[in-house]
XYZ file of C-alpha atoms in Angstrom:
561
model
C 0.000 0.000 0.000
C 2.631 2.286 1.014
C 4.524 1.769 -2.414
C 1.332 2.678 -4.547
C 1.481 5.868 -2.008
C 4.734 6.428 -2.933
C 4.141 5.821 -7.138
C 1.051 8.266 -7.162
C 2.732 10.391 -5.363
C 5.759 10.184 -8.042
C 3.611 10.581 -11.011
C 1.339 13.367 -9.753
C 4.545 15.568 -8.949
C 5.814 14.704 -12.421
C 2.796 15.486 -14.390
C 2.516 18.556 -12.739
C 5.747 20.237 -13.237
C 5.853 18.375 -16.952
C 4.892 21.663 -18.559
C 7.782 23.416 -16.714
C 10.142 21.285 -17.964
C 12.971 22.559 -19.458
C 15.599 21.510 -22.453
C 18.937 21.007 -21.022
C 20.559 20.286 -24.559
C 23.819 22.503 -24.825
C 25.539 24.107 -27.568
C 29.606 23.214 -26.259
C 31.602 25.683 -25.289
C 33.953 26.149 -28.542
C 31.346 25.163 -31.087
C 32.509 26.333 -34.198
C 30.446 29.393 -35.917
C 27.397 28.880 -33.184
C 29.193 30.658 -30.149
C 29.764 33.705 -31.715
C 26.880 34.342 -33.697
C 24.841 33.949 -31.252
C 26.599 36.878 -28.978
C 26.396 38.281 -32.048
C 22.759 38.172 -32.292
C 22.467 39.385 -28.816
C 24.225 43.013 -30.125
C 21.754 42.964 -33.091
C 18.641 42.619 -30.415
C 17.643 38.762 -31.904
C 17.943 37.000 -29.066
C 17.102 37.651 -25.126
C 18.885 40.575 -23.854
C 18.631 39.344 -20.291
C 21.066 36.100 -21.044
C 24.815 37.408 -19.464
C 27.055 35.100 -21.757
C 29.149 34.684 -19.242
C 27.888 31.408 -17.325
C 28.460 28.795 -20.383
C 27.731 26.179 -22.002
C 24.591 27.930 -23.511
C 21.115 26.603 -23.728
C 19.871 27.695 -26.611
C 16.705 25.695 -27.057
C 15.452 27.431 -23.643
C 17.589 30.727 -23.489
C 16.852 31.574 -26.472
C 13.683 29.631 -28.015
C 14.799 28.738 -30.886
C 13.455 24.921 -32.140
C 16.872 23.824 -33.158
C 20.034 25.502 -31.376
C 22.395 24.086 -34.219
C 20.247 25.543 -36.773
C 19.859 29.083 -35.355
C 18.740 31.368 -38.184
C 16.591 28.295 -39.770
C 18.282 28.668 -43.045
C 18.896 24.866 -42.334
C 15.738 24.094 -41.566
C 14.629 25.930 -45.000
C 17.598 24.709 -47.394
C 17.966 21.130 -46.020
C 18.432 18.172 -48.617
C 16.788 15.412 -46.769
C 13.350 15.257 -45.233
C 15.035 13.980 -42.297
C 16.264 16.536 -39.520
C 17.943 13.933 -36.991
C 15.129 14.671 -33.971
C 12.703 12.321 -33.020
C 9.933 13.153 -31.033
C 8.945 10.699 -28.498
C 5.554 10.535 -26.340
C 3.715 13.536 -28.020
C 6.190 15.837 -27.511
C 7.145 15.295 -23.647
C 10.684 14.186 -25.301
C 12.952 14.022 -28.441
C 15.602 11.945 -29.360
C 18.291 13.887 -31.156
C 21.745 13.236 -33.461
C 24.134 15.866 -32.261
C 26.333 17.118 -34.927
C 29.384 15.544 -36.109
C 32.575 17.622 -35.138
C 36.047 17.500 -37.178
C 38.636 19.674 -35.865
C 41.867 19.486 -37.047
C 45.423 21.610 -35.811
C 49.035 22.003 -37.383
C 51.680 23.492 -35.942
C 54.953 23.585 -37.830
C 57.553 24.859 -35.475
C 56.681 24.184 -31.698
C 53.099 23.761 -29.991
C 51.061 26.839 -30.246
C 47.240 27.544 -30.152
C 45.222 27.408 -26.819
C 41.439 27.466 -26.322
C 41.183 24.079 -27.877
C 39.961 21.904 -25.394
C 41.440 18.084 -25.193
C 44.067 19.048 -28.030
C 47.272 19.453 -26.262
C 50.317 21.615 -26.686
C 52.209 19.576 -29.521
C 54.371 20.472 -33.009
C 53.001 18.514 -35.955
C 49.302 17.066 -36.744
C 46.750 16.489 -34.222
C 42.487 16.285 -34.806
C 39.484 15.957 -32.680
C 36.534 14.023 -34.114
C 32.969 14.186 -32.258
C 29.720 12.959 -32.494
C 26.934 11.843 -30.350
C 23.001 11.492 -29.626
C 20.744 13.737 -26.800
C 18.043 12.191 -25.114
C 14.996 14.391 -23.239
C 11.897 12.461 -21.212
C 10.306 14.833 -18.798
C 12.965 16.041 -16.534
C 15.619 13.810 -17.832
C 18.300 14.372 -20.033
C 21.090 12.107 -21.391
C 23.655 14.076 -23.501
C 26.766 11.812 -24.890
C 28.940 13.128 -26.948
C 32.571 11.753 -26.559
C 35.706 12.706 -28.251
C 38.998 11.253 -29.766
C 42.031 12.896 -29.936
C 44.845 11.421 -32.369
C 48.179 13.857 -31.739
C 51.047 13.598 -34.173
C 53.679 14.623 -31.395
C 56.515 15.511 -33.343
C 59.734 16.378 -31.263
C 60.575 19.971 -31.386
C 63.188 22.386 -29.960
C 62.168 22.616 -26.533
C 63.219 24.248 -23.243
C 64.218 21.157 -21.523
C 66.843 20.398 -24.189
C 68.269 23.995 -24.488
C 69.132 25.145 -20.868
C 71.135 21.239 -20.800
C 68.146 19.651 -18.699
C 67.519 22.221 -16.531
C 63.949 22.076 -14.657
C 61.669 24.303 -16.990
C 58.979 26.679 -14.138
C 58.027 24.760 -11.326
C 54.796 24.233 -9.359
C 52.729 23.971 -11.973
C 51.471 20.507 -14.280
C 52.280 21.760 -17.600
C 54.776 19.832 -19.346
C 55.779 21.315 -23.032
C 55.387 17.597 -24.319
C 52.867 15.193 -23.734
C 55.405 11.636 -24.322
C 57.815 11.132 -26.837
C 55.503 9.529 -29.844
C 52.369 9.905 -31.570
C 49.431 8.610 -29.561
C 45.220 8.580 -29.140
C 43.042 8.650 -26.584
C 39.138 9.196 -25.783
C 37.441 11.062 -23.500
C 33.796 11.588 -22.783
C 33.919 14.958 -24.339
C 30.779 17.015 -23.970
C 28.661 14.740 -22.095
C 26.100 14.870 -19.658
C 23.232 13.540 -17.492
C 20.858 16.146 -15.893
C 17.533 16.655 -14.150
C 15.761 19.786 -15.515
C 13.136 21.581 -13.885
C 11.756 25.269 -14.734
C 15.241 27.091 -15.297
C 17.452 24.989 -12.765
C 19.096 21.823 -13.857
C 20.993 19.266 -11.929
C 23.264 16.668 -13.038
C 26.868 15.221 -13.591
C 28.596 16.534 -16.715
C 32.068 16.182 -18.426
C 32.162 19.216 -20.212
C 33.767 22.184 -21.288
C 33.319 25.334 -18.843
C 33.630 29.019 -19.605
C 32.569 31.975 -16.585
C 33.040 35.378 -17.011
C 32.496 37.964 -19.736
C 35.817 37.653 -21.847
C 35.786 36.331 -25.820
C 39.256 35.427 -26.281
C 40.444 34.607 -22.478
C 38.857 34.227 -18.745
C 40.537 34.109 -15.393
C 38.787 30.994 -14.076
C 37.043 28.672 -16.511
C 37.630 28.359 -20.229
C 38.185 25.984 -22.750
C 41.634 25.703 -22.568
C 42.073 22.390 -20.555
C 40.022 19.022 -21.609
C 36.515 19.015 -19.562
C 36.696 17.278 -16.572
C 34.009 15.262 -14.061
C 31.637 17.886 -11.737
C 28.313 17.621 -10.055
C 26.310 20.761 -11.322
C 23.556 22.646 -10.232
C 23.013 25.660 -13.320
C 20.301 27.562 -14.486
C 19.284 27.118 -18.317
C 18.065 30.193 -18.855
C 18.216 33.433 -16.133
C 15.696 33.553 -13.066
C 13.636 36.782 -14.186
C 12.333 38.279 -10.286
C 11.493 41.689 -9.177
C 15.382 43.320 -8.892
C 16.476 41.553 -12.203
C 17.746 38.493 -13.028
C 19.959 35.987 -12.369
C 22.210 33.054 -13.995
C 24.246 30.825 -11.622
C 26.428 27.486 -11.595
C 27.718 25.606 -8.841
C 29.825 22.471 -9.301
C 32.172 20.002 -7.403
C 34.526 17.917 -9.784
C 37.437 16.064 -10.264
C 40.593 16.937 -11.782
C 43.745 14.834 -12.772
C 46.801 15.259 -13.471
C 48.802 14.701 -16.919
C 51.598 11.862 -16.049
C 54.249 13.658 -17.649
C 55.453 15.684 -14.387
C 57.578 14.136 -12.158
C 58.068 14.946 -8.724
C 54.190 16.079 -8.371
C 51.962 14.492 -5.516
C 50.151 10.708 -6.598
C 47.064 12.487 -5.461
C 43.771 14.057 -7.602
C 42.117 16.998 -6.542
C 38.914 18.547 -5.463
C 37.129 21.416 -7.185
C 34.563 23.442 -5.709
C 33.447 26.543 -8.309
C 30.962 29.090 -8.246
C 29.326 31.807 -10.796
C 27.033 34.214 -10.382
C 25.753 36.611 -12.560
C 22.971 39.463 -11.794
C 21.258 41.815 -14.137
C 19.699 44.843 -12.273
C 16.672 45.420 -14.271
C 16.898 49.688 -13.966
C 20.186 49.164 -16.222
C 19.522 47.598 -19.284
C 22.077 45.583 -20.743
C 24.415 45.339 -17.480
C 26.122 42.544 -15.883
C 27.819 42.083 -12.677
C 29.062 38.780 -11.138
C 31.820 36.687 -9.618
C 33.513 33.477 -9.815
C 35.268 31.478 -6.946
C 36.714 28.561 -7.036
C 38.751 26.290 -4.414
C 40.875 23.137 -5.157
C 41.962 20.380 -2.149
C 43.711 17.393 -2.650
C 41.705 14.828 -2.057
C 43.343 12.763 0.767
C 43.203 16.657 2.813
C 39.696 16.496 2.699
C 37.634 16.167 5.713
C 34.043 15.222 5.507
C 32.217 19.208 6.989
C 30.630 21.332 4.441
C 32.863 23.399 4.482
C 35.384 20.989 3.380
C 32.642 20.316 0.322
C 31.465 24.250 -0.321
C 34.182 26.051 0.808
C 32.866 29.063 -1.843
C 30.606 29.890 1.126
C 33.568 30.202 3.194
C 34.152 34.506 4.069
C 35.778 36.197 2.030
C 38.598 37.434 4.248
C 40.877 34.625 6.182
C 40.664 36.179 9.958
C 37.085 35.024 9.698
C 38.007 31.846 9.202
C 38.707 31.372 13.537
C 42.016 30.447 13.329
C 45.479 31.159 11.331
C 45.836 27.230 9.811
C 44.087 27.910 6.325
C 47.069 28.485 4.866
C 48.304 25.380 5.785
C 45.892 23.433 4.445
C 47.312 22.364 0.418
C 44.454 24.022 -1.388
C 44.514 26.981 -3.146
C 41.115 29.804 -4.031
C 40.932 31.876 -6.896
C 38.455 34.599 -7.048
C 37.599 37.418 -9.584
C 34.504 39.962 -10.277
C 33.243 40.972 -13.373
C 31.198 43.230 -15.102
C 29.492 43.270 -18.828
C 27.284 46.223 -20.642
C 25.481 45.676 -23.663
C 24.084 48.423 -25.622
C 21.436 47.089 -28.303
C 20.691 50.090 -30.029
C 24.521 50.494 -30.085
C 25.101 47.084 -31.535
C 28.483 47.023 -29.014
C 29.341 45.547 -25.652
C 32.201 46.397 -23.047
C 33.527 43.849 -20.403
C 36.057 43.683 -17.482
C 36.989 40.826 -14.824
C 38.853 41.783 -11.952
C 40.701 38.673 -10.446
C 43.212 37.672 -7.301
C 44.556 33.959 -6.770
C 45.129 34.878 -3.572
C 42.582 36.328 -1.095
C 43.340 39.157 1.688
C 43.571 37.947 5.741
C 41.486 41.395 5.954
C 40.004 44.311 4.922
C 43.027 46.600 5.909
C 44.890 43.580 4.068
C 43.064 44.158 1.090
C 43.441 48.176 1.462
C 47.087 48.176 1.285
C 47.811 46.134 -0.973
C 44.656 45.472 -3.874
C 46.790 44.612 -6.409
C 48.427 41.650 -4.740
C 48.123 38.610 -6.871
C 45.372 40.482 -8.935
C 45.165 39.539 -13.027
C 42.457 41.597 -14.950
C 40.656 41.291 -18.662
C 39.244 44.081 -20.182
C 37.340 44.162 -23.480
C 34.867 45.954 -26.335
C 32.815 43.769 -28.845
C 31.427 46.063 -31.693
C 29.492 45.966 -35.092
C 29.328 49.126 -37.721
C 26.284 48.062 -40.040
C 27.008 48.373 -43.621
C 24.601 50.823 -44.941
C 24.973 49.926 -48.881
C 24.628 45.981 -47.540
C 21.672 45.030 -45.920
C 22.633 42.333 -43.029
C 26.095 42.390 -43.157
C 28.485 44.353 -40.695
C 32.333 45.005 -39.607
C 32.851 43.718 -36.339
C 35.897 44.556 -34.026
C 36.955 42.960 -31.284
C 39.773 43.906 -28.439
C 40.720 42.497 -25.705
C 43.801 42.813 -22.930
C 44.600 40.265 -20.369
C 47.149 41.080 -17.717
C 47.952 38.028 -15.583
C 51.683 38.950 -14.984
C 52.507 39.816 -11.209
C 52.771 42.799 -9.981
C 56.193 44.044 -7.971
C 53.223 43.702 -4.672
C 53.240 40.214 -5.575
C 56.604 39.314 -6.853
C 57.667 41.015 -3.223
C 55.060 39.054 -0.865
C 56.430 35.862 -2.354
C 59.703 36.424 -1.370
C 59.180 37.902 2.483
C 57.448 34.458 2.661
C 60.112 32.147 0.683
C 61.864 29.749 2.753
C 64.690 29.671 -0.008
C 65.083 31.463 -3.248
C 62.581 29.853 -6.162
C 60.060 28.833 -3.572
C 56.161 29.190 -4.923
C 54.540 30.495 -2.091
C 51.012 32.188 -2.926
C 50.052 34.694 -5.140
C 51.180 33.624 -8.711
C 48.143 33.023 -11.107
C 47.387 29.297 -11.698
C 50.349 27.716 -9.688
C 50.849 27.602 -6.503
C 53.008 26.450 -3.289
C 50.242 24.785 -1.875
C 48.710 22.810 -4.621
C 51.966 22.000 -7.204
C 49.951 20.812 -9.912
C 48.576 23.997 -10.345
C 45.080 24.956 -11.455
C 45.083 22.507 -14.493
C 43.785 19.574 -15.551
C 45.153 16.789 -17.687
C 48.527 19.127 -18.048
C 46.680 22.152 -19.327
C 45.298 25.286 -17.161
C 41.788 25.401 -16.745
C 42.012 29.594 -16.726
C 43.295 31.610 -19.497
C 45.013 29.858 -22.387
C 48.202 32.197 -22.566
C 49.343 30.582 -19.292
C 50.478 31.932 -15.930
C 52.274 35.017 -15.831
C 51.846 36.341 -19.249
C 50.443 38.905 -20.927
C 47.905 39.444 -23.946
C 46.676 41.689 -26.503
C 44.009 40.335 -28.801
C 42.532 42.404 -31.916
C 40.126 40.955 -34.352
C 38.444 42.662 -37.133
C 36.079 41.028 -39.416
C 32.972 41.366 -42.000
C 29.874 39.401 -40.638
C 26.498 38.287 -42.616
C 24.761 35.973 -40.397
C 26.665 32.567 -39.839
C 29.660 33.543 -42.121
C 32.403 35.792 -40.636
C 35.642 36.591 -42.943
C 38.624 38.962 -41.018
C 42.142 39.406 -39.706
C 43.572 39.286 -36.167
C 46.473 39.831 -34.815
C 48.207 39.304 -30.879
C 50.733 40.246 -28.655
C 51.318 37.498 -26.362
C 54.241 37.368 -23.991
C 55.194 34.141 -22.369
C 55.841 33.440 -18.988
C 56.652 37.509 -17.815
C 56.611 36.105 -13.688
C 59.448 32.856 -14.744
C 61.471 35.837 -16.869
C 61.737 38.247 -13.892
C 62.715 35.544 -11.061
C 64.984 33.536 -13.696
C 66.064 35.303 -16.332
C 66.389 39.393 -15.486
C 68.123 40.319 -19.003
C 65.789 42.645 -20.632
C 67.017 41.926 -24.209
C 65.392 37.978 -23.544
C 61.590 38.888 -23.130
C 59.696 35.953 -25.036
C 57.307 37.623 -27.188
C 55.172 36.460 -29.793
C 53.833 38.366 -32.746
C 50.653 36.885 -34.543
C 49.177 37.678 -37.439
C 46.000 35.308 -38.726
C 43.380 34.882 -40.981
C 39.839 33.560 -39.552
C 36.793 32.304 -41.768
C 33.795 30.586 -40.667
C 31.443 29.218 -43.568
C 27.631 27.867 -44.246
C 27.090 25.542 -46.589
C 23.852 24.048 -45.835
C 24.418 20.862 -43.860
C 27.881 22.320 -43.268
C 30.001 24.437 -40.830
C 33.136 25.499 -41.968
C 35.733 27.661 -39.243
C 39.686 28.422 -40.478
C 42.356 30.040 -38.556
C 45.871 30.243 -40.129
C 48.558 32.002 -38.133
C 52.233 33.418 -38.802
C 53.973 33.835 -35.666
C 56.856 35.645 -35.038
C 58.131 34.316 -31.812
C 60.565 36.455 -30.592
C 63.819 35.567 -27.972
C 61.744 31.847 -28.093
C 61.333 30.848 -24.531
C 63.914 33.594 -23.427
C 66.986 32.813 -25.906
C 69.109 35.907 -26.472
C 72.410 34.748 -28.433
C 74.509 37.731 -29.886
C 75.173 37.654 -33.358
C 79.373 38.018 -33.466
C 80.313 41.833 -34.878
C 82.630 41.857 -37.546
C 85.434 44.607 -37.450
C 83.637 46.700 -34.818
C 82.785 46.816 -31.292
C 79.653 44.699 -30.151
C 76.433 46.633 -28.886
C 74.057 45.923 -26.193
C 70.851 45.298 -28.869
C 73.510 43.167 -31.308
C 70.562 40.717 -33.686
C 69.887 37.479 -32.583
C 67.890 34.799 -34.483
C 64.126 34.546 -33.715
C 61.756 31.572 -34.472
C 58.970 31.767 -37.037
C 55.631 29.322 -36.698
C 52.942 28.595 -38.805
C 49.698 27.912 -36.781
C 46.574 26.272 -38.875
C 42.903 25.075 -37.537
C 40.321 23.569 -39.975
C 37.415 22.703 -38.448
C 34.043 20.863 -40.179
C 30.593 20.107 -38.811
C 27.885 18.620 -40.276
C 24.273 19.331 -38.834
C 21.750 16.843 -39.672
């Protein structure tokens, strides 16, 4: 009898919230061509003006409602060959069955690895290519995405740091060896899958995939891309929580990450992640976006079993409240940055800024003296000039600056607290003395793609109709600036790279087409500074040296069904 209860009871709760239910199918973070138009809709004043963009993967389906979310502008829908569309619907439209699209990404780098923001692809010189496919399944409040991945990397040996400086240790603290083995190899992950429980605009589930917080296009501080996707409980929205003071987009997760296998001397142990994002629209500002991201890593054999030891992103902000002075020597390391995003619609532009420490202040009066202690920021404008002689077709230019080299606050904390010289002690973005592998996963940083303690300036300027974008970019990206002023201090050796691309995304019907080619002038490669001999005069200070030159190629294909 009590079982029957307990059915009903089931069955009456789900057939009541049934038409709340919500689709938790995702568009991946990194989806060629679909990412960015849809932002790009968002300037145009297409799609909901209340969805931040900066708590991803995106649900299109329900942020946006649209019917497909790969086939955003229906000219798919209207062009397609086949009668067939690759959804099912099953039990009259309570769920679907759906073939995901089939992802081909492919990367060359001639000289030495390059290219970041490319999820399980590693750092690597030669050939390496991603292929993806999979199938989404929605009944009621259940949703099963799979999607795995294979990698195959070509690995070809290159002229590294490790052979140059005669096997000397290349930056330690951190899990990011320049090569992943010695040969060519595969491997498969579970890519962009998931399993979730969707109700209204919350969703709850275990997912593999790719994360990206904050407002940035080209880097974040926290969560990008970058590193392969990695195992995490989630609780998300799909879509903001409209109330009376604005609305609100959130994720919450506790996951797993691993290390690579190619750094010796790191602990046997994986780690804990607890991350949080929060993003708030006021609704007496249109278009504005404030928020924050936290995020705390353990290893796991530190753990105790309190919440706090589970949540510690509710922990306060400031260590003093924490009751006692022993936080810092537990082996787990926060990160923490604030952000803000404002999107004018009639303007057809957005600016954006995240503020960021890795390390947070014992106090206020902490804080006061010294706010730029560990601190990394991103700031950013995304803008599109209409073309008044072409109907539906714009320029669009994109900048963006990321700072995550110390400042001299930092660089002299770190050493009042050294026990010996070269000691990692707090404050250095993404590795720290605490946690040596560093805020990575598999080998790769789960933050900003340029790396700790390095420096970027990111222009992009392109003509847009629709799905198809056609431009030029071009970066200034300097490696490592925290290793060059502990190590190297010889101000001819900076490591600088100069990059000038072309990028292309394409329609053509079934197909999605995205190319990036890259020259890169890599200048003083990984801090090399070797005098050219002067012939029949005296040698200068600024004498020429021989720099490195890379070429740096992605082809990407997708087919939508």
């Amino acid at each position: 009898m009590k079982k029957n209860f307990y059915l009903f009871n089931f069955f009456l709760i789900f057939f009541f919230f049934l038409p709340f239910l919500a689709e938790a199918q995702t568009i991946p973070v990194g989806m060629p061509v679909l990412e960015g138009f849809y932002r790009r809709a968002q300037l145009l004043g297409n799609v909901d003006p209340d969805v931040s963009f900066t708590v991803r993967p995106l649900f299109p389906e329900k942020a946006f409602k649209v019917h497909d979310g790969f086939d955003p502008d229906s000219t798919l829908a209207r062009n397609r060959k086949t009668k067939f569309n690759g959804i099912v619907a099953l039990g009259k439209n309570y769920g679907k069955l759906q073939l995901l699209p089939i992802v081909w990404q492919n990367q060359f780098n001639s000289f030495h690895p390059a290219g970041y923001n490319d999820g399980i692809m590693v750092p690597a010189r030669g050939y390496q290519t991603i292929l993806s496919a999979g199938v989404y399944f929605r009944y009621g409040p259940l949703s099963i995405q799979l999607q795995p991945e294979m990698l195959y990397v070509e690995n070809k040996p290159f002229d590294g740091f490790y052979e140059f400086y005669h096997k000397r240790s290349p930056p330690k603290g951190i899990d990011l060896p320049e090569r992943f083995g010695d040969s060519a190899f595969t491997k498969f992950f579970w890519g962009q899958s998931s399993i979730r429980l969707t109700v209204g605009p919350v969703s709850f589930g275990l997912s593999n995939e790719n994360l990206w917080w904050g407002p940035g296009i080209h880097n974040a501080l926290l969560m990008t891309n970058n590193a392969p996707g990695f195992k995490h409980l989630t609780l998300n929205t799909v879509r903001p929580i409209k109330t009376a003071i604005g609305a609100f987009e959130f994720q919450l997760i506790g996951g797993r990450l691993d290390s690579s296998g190619y750094t010796p001397g790191l602990p046997p142990d994986w780690r804990y992640l607890n991350a949080i994002v929060v993003s708030y629209h006021p609704k007496w500002v249109p278009g504005l976006f404030l928020g924050m991201t936290r995020a705390y890593q353990i290893y796991h054999e530190d753990m105790g079993n309190s919440l706090n030891d589970y949540l510690p992103v509710i922990s306060p902000f400031q260590k003093d409240k924490w009751g006692n002075s022993q936080t810092d020597a537990k082996r787990r390391d926060e990160l923490l940055s604030l952000f803000m995003r404002w999107l004018w619609v009639k303007g057809h532009g957005e600016i954006y800024f995240e503020f960021g420490r890795e390390d947070h202040s014992w106090n206020f009066r902490d804080f006061y003296l010294e706010p730029a202690h560990s601190a990394a920021y991103i700031v950013g404008m995304n803008k599109l000039f209409a073309l008044k002689w072409r109907k539906g077709e714009y320029i669009q230019v994109n900048v963006e600056i990321t700072n995550i080299a110390s400042t001299s606050t930092t660089i002299n904390r770190d050493r009042f607290y050294a026990s010996k010289p070269g000691d990692v002690v707090v404050g250095y973005w993404y590795h720290h003395g605490q946690v040596r592998h560093g805020y990575t996963q598999d080998g790769q940083v789960l933050g900003a793609g340029i790396g700790p303690g390095s420096n970027s300036q990111w222009v992009k300027i392109a003509w847009v109709k629709g799905l198809k974008t056609f431009g030029l970019e071009f970066e200034r990206y300097v490696h490592n600036n925290d290793y060059f002023v502990s190590k190297i201090r010889d101000v001819r050796r900076n490591w600088v790279d100069l990059k000038f691309g072309l990028v292309a995304n394409w329609e053509f019907n079934h197909f999605l087409l995205n190319l990036q080619a890259q020259y890169i002038h890599e200048i003083n490669y990984e801090w090399r500074y070797r005098p050219a001999p002067v012939l029949n005069a005296q040698p200068t200070f600024w004498n020429p040296t021989k720099d490195t030159y890379n070429f740096h190629a992605k082809l990407g294909i997708v087919y939508r069904f």
